[in-house]
Coordinates of C-alpha atoms in Angstrom, one line a residue:
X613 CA 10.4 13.4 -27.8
X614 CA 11.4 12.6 -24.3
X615 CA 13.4 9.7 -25.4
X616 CA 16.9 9.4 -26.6
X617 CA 17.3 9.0 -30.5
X618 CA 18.5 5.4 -30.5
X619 CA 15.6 4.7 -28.8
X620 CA 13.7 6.3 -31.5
X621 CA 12.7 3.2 -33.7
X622 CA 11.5 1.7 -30.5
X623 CA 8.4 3.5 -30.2
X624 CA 5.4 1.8 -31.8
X625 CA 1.3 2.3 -31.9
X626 CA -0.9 0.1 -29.9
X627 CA -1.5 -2.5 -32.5
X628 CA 1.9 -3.0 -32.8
X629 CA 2.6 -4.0 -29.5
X630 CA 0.3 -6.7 -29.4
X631 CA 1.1 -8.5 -32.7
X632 CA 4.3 -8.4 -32.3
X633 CA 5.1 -8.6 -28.3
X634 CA 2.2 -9.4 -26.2
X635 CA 0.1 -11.6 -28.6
X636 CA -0.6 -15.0 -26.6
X637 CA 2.1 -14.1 -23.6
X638 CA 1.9 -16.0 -20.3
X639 CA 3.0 -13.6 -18.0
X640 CA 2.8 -9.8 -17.5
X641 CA 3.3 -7.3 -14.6
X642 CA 2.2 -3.4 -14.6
X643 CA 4.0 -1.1 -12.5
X644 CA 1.7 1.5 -10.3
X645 CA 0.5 1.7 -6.8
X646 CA -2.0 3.4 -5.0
X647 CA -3.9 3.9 -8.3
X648 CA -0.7 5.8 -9.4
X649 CA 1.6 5.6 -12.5
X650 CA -0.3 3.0 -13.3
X651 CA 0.0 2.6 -17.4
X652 CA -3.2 3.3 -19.6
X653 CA -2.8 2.0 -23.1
X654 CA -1.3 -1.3 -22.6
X655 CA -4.4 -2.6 -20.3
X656 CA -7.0 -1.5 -23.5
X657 CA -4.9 -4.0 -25.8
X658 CA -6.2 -6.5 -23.4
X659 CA -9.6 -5.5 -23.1
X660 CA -10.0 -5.2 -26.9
X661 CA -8.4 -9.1 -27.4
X662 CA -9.3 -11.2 -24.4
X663 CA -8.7 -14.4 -25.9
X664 CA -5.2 -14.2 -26.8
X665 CA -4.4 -13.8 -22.9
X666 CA -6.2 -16.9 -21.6
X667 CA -4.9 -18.0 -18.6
X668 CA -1.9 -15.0 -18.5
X669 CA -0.3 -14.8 -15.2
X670 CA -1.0 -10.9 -14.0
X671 CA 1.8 -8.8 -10.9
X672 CA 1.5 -5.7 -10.8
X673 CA 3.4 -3.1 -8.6
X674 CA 0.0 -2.4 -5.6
X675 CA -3.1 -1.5 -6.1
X676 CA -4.4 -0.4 -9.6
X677 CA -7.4 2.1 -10.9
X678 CA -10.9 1.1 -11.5
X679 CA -9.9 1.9 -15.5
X680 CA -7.0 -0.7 -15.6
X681 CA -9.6 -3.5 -13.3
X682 CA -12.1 -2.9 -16.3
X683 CA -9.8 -3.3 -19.4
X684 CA -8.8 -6.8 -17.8
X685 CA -12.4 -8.0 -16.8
X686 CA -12.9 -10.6 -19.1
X687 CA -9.2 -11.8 -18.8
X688 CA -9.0 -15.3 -17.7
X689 CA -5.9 -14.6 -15.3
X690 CA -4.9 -17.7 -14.0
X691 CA -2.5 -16.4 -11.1
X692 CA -2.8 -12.7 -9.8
X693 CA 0.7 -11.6 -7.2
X694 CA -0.2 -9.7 -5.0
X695 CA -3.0 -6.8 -4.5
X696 CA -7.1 -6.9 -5.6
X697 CA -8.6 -3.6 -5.7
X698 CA -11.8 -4.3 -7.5
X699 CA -14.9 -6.7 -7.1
X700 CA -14.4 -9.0 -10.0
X701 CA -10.6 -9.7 -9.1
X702 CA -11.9 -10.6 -5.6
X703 CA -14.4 -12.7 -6.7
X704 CA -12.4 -14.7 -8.8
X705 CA -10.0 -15.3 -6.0
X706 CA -12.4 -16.1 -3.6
X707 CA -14.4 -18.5 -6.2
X708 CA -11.1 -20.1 -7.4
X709 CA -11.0 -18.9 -10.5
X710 CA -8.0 -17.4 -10.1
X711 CA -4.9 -18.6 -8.1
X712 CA -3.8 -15.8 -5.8
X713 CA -0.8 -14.8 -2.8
X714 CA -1.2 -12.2 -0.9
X715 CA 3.0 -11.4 -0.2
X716 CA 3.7 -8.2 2.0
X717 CA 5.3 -5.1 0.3
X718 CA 8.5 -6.5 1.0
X719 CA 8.4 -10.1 0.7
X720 CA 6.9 -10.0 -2.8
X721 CA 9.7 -7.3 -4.5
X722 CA 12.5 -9.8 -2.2
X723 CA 10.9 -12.5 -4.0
X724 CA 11.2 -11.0 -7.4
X725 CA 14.6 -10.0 -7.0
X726 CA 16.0 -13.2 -5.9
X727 CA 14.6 -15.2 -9.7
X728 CA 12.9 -17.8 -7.3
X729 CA 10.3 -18.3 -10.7
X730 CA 10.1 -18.3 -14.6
X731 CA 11.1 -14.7 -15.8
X732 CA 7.9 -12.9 -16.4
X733 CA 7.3 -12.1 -19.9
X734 CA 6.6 -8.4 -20.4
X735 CA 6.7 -5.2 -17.8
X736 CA 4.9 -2.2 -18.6
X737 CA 5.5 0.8 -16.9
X738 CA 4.7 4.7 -17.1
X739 CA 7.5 7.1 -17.2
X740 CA 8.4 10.6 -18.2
X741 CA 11.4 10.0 -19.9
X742 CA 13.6 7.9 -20.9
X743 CA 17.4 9.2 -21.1
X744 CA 21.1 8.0 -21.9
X745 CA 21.2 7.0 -18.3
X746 CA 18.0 5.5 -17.3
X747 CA 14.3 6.0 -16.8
X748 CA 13.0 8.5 -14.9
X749 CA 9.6 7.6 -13.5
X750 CA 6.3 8.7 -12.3
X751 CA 4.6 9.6 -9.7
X752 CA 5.1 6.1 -8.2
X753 CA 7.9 4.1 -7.9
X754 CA 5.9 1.0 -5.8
X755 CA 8.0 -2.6 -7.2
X756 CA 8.8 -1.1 -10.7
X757 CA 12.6 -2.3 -10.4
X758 CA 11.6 -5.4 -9.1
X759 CA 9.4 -6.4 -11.8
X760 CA 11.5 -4.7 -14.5
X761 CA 14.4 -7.0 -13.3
X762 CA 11.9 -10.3 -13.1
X763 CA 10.6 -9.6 -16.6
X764 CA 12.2 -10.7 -20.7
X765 CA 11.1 -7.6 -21.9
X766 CA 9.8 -4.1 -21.2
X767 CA 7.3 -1.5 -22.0
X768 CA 7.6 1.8 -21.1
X769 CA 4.3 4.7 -21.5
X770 CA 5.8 7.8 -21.2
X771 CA 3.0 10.3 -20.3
X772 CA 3.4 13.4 -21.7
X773 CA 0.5 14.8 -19.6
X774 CA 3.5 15.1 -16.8
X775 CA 6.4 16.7 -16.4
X776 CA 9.5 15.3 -16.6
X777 CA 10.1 14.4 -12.9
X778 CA 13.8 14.5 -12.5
X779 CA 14.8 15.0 -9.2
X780 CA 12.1 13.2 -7.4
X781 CA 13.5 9.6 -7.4
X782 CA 16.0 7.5 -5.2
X783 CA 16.1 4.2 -6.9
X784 CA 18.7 1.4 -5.1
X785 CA 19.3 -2.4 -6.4
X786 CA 17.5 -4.5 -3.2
X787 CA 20.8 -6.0 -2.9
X788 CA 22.5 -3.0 -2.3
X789 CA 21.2 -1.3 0.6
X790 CA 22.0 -1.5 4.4
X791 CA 19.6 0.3 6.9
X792 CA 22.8 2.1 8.4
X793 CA 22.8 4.6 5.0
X794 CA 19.6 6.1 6.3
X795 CA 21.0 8.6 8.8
X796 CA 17.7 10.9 7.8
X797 CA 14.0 10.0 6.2
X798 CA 15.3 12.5 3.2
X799 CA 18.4 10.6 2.9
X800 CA 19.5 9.8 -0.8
X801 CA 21.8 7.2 -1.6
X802 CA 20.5 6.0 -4.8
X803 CA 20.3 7.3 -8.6
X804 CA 17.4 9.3 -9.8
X805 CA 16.9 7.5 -12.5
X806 CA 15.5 3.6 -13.1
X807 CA 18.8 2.1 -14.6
X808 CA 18.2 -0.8 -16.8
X809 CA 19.6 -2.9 -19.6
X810 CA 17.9 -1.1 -22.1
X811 CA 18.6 -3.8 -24.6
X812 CA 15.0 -4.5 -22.6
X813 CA 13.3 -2.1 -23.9
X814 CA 10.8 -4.0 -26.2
X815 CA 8.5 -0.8 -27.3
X816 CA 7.7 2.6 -26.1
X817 CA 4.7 3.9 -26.4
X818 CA 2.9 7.8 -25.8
X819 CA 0.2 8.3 -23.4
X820 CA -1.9 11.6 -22.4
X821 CA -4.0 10.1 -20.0
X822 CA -4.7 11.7 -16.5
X823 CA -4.4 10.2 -13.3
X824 CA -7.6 8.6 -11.8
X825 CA -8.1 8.3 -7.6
X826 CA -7.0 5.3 -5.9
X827 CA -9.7 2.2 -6.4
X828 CA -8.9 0.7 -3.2
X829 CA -10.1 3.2 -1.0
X830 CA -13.2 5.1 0.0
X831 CA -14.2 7.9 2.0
X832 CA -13.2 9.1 5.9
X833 CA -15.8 7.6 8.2
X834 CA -17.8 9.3 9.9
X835 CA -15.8 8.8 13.3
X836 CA -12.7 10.5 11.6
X837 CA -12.7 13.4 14.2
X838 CA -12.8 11.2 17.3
X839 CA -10.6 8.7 15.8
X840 CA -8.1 11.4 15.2
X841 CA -8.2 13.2 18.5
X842 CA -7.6 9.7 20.2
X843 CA -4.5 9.0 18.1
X844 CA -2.9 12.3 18.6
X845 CA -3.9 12.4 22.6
X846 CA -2.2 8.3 22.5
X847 CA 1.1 9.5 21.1
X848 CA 1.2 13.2 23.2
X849 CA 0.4 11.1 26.5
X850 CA 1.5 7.6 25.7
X851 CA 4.8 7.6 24.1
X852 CA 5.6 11.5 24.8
X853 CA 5.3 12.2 21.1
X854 CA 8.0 14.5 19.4
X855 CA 8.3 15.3 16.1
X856 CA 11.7 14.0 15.5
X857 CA 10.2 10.7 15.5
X858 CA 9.3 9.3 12.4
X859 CA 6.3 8.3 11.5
X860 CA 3.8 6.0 9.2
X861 CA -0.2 6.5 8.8
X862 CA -1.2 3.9 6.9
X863 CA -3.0 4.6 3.6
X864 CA -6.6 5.9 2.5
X865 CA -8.5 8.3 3.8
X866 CA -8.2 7.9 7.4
X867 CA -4.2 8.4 7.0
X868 CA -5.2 10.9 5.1
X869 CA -7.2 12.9 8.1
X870 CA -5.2 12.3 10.7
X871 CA -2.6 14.7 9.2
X872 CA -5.7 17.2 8.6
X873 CA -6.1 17.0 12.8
X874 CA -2.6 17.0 13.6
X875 CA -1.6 19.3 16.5
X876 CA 2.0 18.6 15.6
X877 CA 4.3 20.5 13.0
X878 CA 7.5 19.0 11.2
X879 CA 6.1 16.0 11.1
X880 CA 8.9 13.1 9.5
X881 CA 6.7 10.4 7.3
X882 CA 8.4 7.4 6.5
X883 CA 5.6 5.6 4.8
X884 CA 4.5 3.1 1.8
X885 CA 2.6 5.5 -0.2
X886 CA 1.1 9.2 0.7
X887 CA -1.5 11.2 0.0
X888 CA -1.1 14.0 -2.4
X889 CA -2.7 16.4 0.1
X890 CA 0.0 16.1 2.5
X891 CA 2.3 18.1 -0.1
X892 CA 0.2 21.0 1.2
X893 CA 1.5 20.8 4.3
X894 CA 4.9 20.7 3.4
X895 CA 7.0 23.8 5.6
X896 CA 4.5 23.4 8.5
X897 CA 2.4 20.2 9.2
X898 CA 5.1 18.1 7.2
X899 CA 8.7 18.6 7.0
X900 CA 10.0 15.2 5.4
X901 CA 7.6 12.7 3.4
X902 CA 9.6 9.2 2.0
X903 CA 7.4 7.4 0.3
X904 CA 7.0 4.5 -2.5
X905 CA 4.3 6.4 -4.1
X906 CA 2.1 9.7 -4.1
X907 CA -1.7 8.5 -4.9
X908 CA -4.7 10.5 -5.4
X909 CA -7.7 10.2 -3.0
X910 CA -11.5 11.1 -4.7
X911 CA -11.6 15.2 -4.8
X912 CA -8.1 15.5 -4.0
X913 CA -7.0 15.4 -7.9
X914 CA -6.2 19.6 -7.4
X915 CA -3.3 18.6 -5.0
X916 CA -1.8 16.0 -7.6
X917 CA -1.8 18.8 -10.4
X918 CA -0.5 21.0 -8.1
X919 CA 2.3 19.0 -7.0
X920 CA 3.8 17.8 -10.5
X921 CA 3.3 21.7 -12.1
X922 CA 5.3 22.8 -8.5
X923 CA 7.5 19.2 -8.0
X924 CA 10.8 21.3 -8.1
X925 CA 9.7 23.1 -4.6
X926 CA 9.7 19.9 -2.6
X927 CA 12.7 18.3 -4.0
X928 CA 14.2 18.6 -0.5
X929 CA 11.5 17.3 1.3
X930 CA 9.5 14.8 -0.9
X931 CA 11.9 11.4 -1.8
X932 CA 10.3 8.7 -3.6
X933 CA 11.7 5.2 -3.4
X934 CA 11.7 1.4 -4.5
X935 CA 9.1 -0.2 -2.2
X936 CA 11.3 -2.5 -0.7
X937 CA 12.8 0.2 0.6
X938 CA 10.0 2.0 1.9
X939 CA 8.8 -1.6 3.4
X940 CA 12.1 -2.5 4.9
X941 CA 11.9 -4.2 8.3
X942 CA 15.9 -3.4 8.9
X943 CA 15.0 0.2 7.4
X944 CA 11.9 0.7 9.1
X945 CA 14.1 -0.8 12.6
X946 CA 17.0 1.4 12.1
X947 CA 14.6 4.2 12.0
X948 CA 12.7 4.0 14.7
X949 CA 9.7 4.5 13.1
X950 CA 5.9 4.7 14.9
X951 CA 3.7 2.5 12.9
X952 CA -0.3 3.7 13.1
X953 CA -2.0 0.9 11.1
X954 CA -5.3 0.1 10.0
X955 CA -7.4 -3.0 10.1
X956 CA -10.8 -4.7 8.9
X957 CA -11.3 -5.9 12.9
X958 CA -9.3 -6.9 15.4
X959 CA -9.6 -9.6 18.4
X960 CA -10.0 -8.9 22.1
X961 CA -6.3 -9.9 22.8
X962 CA -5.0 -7.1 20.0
X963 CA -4.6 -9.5 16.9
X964 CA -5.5 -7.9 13.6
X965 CA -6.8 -8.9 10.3
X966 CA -6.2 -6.3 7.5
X967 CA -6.9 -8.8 4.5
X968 CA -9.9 -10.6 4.6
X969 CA -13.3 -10.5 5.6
X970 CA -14.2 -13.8 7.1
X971 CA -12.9 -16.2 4.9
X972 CA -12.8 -13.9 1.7
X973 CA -9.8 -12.0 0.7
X974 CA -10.5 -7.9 0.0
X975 CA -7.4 -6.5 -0.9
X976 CA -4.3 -7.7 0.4
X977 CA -1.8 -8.1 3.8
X978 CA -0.1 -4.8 1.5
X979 CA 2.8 -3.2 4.0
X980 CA 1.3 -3.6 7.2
X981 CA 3.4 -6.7 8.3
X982 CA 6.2 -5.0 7.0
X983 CA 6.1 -2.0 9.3
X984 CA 4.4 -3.4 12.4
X985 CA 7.0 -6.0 12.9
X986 CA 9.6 -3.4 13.3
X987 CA 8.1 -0.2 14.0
X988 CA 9.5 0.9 17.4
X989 CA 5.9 1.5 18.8
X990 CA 2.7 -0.4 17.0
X991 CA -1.0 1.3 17.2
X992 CA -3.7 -0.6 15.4
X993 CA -6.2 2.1 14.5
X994 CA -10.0 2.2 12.9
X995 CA -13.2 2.9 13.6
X996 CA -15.3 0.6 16.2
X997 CA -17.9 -0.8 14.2
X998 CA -18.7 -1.4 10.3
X999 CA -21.7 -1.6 7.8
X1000 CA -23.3 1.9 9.9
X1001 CA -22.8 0.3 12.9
X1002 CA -24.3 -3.0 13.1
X1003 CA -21.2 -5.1 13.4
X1004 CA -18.6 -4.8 15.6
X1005 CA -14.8 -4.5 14.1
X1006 CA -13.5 -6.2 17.4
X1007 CA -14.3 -9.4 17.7
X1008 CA -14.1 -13.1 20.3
X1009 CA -12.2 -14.7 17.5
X1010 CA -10.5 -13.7 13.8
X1011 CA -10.8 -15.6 11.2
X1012 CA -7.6 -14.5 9.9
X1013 CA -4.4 -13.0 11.6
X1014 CA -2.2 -10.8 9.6
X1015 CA -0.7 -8.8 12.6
X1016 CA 0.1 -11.2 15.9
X1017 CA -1.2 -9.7 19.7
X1018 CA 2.2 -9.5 20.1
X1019 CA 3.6 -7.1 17.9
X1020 CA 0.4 -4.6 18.5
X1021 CA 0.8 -1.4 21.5
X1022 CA -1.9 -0.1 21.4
X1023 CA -5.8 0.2 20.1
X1024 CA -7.4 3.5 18.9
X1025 CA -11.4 3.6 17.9
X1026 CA -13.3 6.6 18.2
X1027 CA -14.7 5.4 21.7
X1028 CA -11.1 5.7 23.5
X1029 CA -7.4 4.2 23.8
X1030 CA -6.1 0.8 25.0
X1031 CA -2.7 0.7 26.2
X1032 CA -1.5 -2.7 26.0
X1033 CA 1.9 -2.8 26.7
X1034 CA 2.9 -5.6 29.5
X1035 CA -0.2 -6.8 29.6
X1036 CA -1.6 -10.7 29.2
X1037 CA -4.2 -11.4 27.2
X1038 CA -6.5 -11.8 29.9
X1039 CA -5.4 -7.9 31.0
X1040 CA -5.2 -6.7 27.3
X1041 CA -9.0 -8.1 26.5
X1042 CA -10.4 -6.4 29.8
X1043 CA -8.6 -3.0 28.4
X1044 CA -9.6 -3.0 24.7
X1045 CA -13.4 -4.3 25.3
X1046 CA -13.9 -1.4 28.3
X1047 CA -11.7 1.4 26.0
X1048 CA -12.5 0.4 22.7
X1049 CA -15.7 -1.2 22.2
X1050 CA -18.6 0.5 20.6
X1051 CA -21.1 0.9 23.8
X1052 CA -23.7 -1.3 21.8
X1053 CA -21.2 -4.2 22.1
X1054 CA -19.5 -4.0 25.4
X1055 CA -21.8 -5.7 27.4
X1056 CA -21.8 -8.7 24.9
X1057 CA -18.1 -8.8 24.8
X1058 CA -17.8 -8.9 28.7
X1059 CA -20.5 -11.6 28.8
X1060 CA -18.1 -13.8 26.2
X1061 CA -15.3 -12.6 28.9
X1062 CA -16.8 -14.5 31.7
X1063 CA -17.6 -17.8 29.4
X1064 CA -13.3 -18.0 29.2
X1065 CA -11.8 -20.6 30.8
X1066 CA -8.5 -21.6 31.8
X1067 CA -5.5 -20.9 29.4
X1068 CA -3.1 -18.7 28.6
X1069 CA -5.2 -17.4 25.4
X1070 CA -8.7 -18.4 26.3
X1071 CA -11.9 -19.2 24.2
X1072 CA -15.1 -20.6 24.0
X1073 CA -15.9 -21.7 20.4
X1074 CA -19.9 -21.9 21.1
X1075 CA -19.9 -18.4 22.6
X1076 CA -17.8 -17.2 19.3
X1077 CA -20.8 -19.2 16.7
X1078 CA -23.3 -17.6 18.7
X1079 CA -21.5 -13.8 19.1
X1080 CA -21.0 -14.7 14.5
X1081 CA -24.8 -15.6 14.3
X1082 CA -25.7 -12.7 15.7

């Protein structure tokens, strides 16, 4: 039953739970990140009845699945906290439709864990079992706790398509924690179970649904190999790389690949969510992962089965946590960690947009101003050029900054490295255009250079409408 027997009057069909809990609600939040964990009944009540959610307030815990994006795609969501993954979500931002802020990792589960708003109605969250102590979770713990303490009531899908994955938790009350308890990545200082008031607990329902890959991301480019070689030749030479450092790749598939090319063994990763491939490399490439969540790329689906039928094997190597732990600055500090970061474009002086594309949000700020304001070195990372190279990713001027010049060591394309440390801006532009720039836009970008004049942080707004109109 995987629940415990005074539970057992809790569990209800799908029906059910919408007449008598989630009918004409105001507020709801799904746990799941990464296009993990994410639950898979509860999101059909809402495509099936549209219009008794009108103007519901949607969180959820990062980025969903293309399933869950089409169960609520004729919701009229009012107010969306705090990741898009899908088209339709984006366009309603970006049109107005819907209300939307874009929090970091961190500052959104702070947020929720300080009762700064209205308590939100209903969490829903997959599980594998619920016991006398607690709930134990998925394959994602992302802002689960968070939400389940911001919400009146709770949901739980247990998934009986997973094993029970006892073990594989460390789950800590935000208020709790000091980044001095970390002495290791692998550290445990939590409970491995979610511990709630279970008085909470407003239905449980059963699920058999498989995991789907991550919505929010797409395939390597095709610069992957260069791109990789550069990062792994920056942190031999540059920062005399070893692997007792820890270290974050981002997420997608270009984290993804840069393990693949990794010259390194026993690597430490202290990161926001990881691929399930990297489990393969656990006892060579990989010797410590800490993660929030473990998502599934497209065609990597054999490594996620692999990993919950063989979960037991890594259970002193592979640590799931809350993402605010994952995401936290002091944490992140204490650790030392080297942050490799990715980005839609950058500027000539280093700054970095990760969220929108000109004025239009894509997905979210996510964890990246999280660990590059504290990571101990900072490498902004991504190919050179975008849409099969016709546009340049750096650019005279962003239209959004996510991630300041200053906080930013280094660039990494697949043309070369830029080592920016105690330089100006002046310097730093001169050494990203001549080590970064795709060769079809270098000679542009030096032409803008010598239209700067004086200032600290120069620019020439004409130049910067001619270099966009073209």
């Amino acid at each position: 039953m995987r629940i415990p027997p005074k539970l057992e009057s809790k569990v209800m069909d799908p029906e059910d739970v919408f007449k008598k809990i989630l009918k004409n609600k105001k507020s709801i939040a799904f746990g799941g990140m990464g296009g993990q964990s994410v639950p898979k009944i509860i999101p059909l009540i809402f495509k099936e009845h549209p219009q008794y959610f009108k103007g519901i307030q949607v969180y959820s815990g990062g980025g969903m699945t293309k399933s869950f994006d089409d169960a609520m795609r004729n919701i009229e969501i009012s107010r969306r906290f705090y990741y898009l993954s899908d088209k339709k979500s984006r366009d309603d931002v970006n049109n107005g439709k819907t209300m939307m802020m874009d929090y970091s990792v961190y500052k959104y589960s702070k947020l929720l864990s300080l009762n700064s708003m209205d308590k939100i109605d209903v969490a829903v969250l997959e599980a594998t079992e619920v016991n006398s102590k607690g709930i134990i979770l998925s394959l994602s713990v992302d802002a689960t706790p968070a939400l389940c303490n911001a919400s009146k009531k709770i949901i739980i899908e247990i998934n009986r398509s997973k094993p029970v994955l006892t073990g594989l938790h460390d789950i800590t009350d935000i208020n709790s924690v000091r980044e001095h308890q970390f002495k290791k990545i692998i550290s445990r200082i939590g409970k491995r179970e979610l511990r709630i008031n279970q008085n909470k607990i407003a239905a449980i329902i059963y699920s058999d649904g498989s995991e789907e890959s991550a919505a929010s991301y797409g395939k390597p480019p095709e610069e992957i190999n260069s791109i990789a070689e550069n990062i792994w030749c920056m942190l031999d030479e540059k920062i005399k790389f070893k692997n007792t450092m820890p270290v974050q790749v981002g997420a997608g598939s270009i984290a993804s690949s840069l393990i693949d090319k990794s010259p390194f063994n026993d690597l430490k990763i202290w990161c926001e969510i990881a691929p399930a491939r990297w489990t393969e490399y656990i006892g060579h490439k990989i010797k410590y992962i800490s993660a929030s969540a473990i998502y599934t790329l497209q065609g990597d689906e054999v490594y996620t089965k692999k990993f919950m039928e063989n979960y037991l094997d890594y259970s002193g190597n592979i640590v799931l946590r809350p993402n605010y732990i994952t995401n936290s600055p002091d944490i992140i500090s204490g650790l030392v960690v080297i942050v490799l970061q990715q980005a839609i474009e950058i500027d000539i002086f280093g700054s970095a947009n990760v969220s929108h594309i000109r004025e239009n949000i894509y997905n979210g700020v996510g964890g990246s101003i999280d660990f590059c304001s504290s990571g101990k070195y900072v490498a902004i990372v991504m190919p050179s050029t975008a849409m099969n190279g016709k546009i340049s990713r750096i650019v005279p001027m962003l239209s959004c900054v996510d991630i300041p010049r200053m906080l930013v060591d280094f660039v990494v394309t697949e043309i070369g490295i830029a080592d920016l440390r105690w330089k100006d801006p002046r310097e730093r532009a001169v050494e990203i255009i001549k080590n970064c720039v795709h060769p079809n836009f270098k000679d542009s970008l030096l032409r803008y250079m010598n239209y700067l004049n004086a200032g600290h942080l120069p620019y020439n707004i004409n130049e910067i409408i001619k270099w966009n109109k073209n």
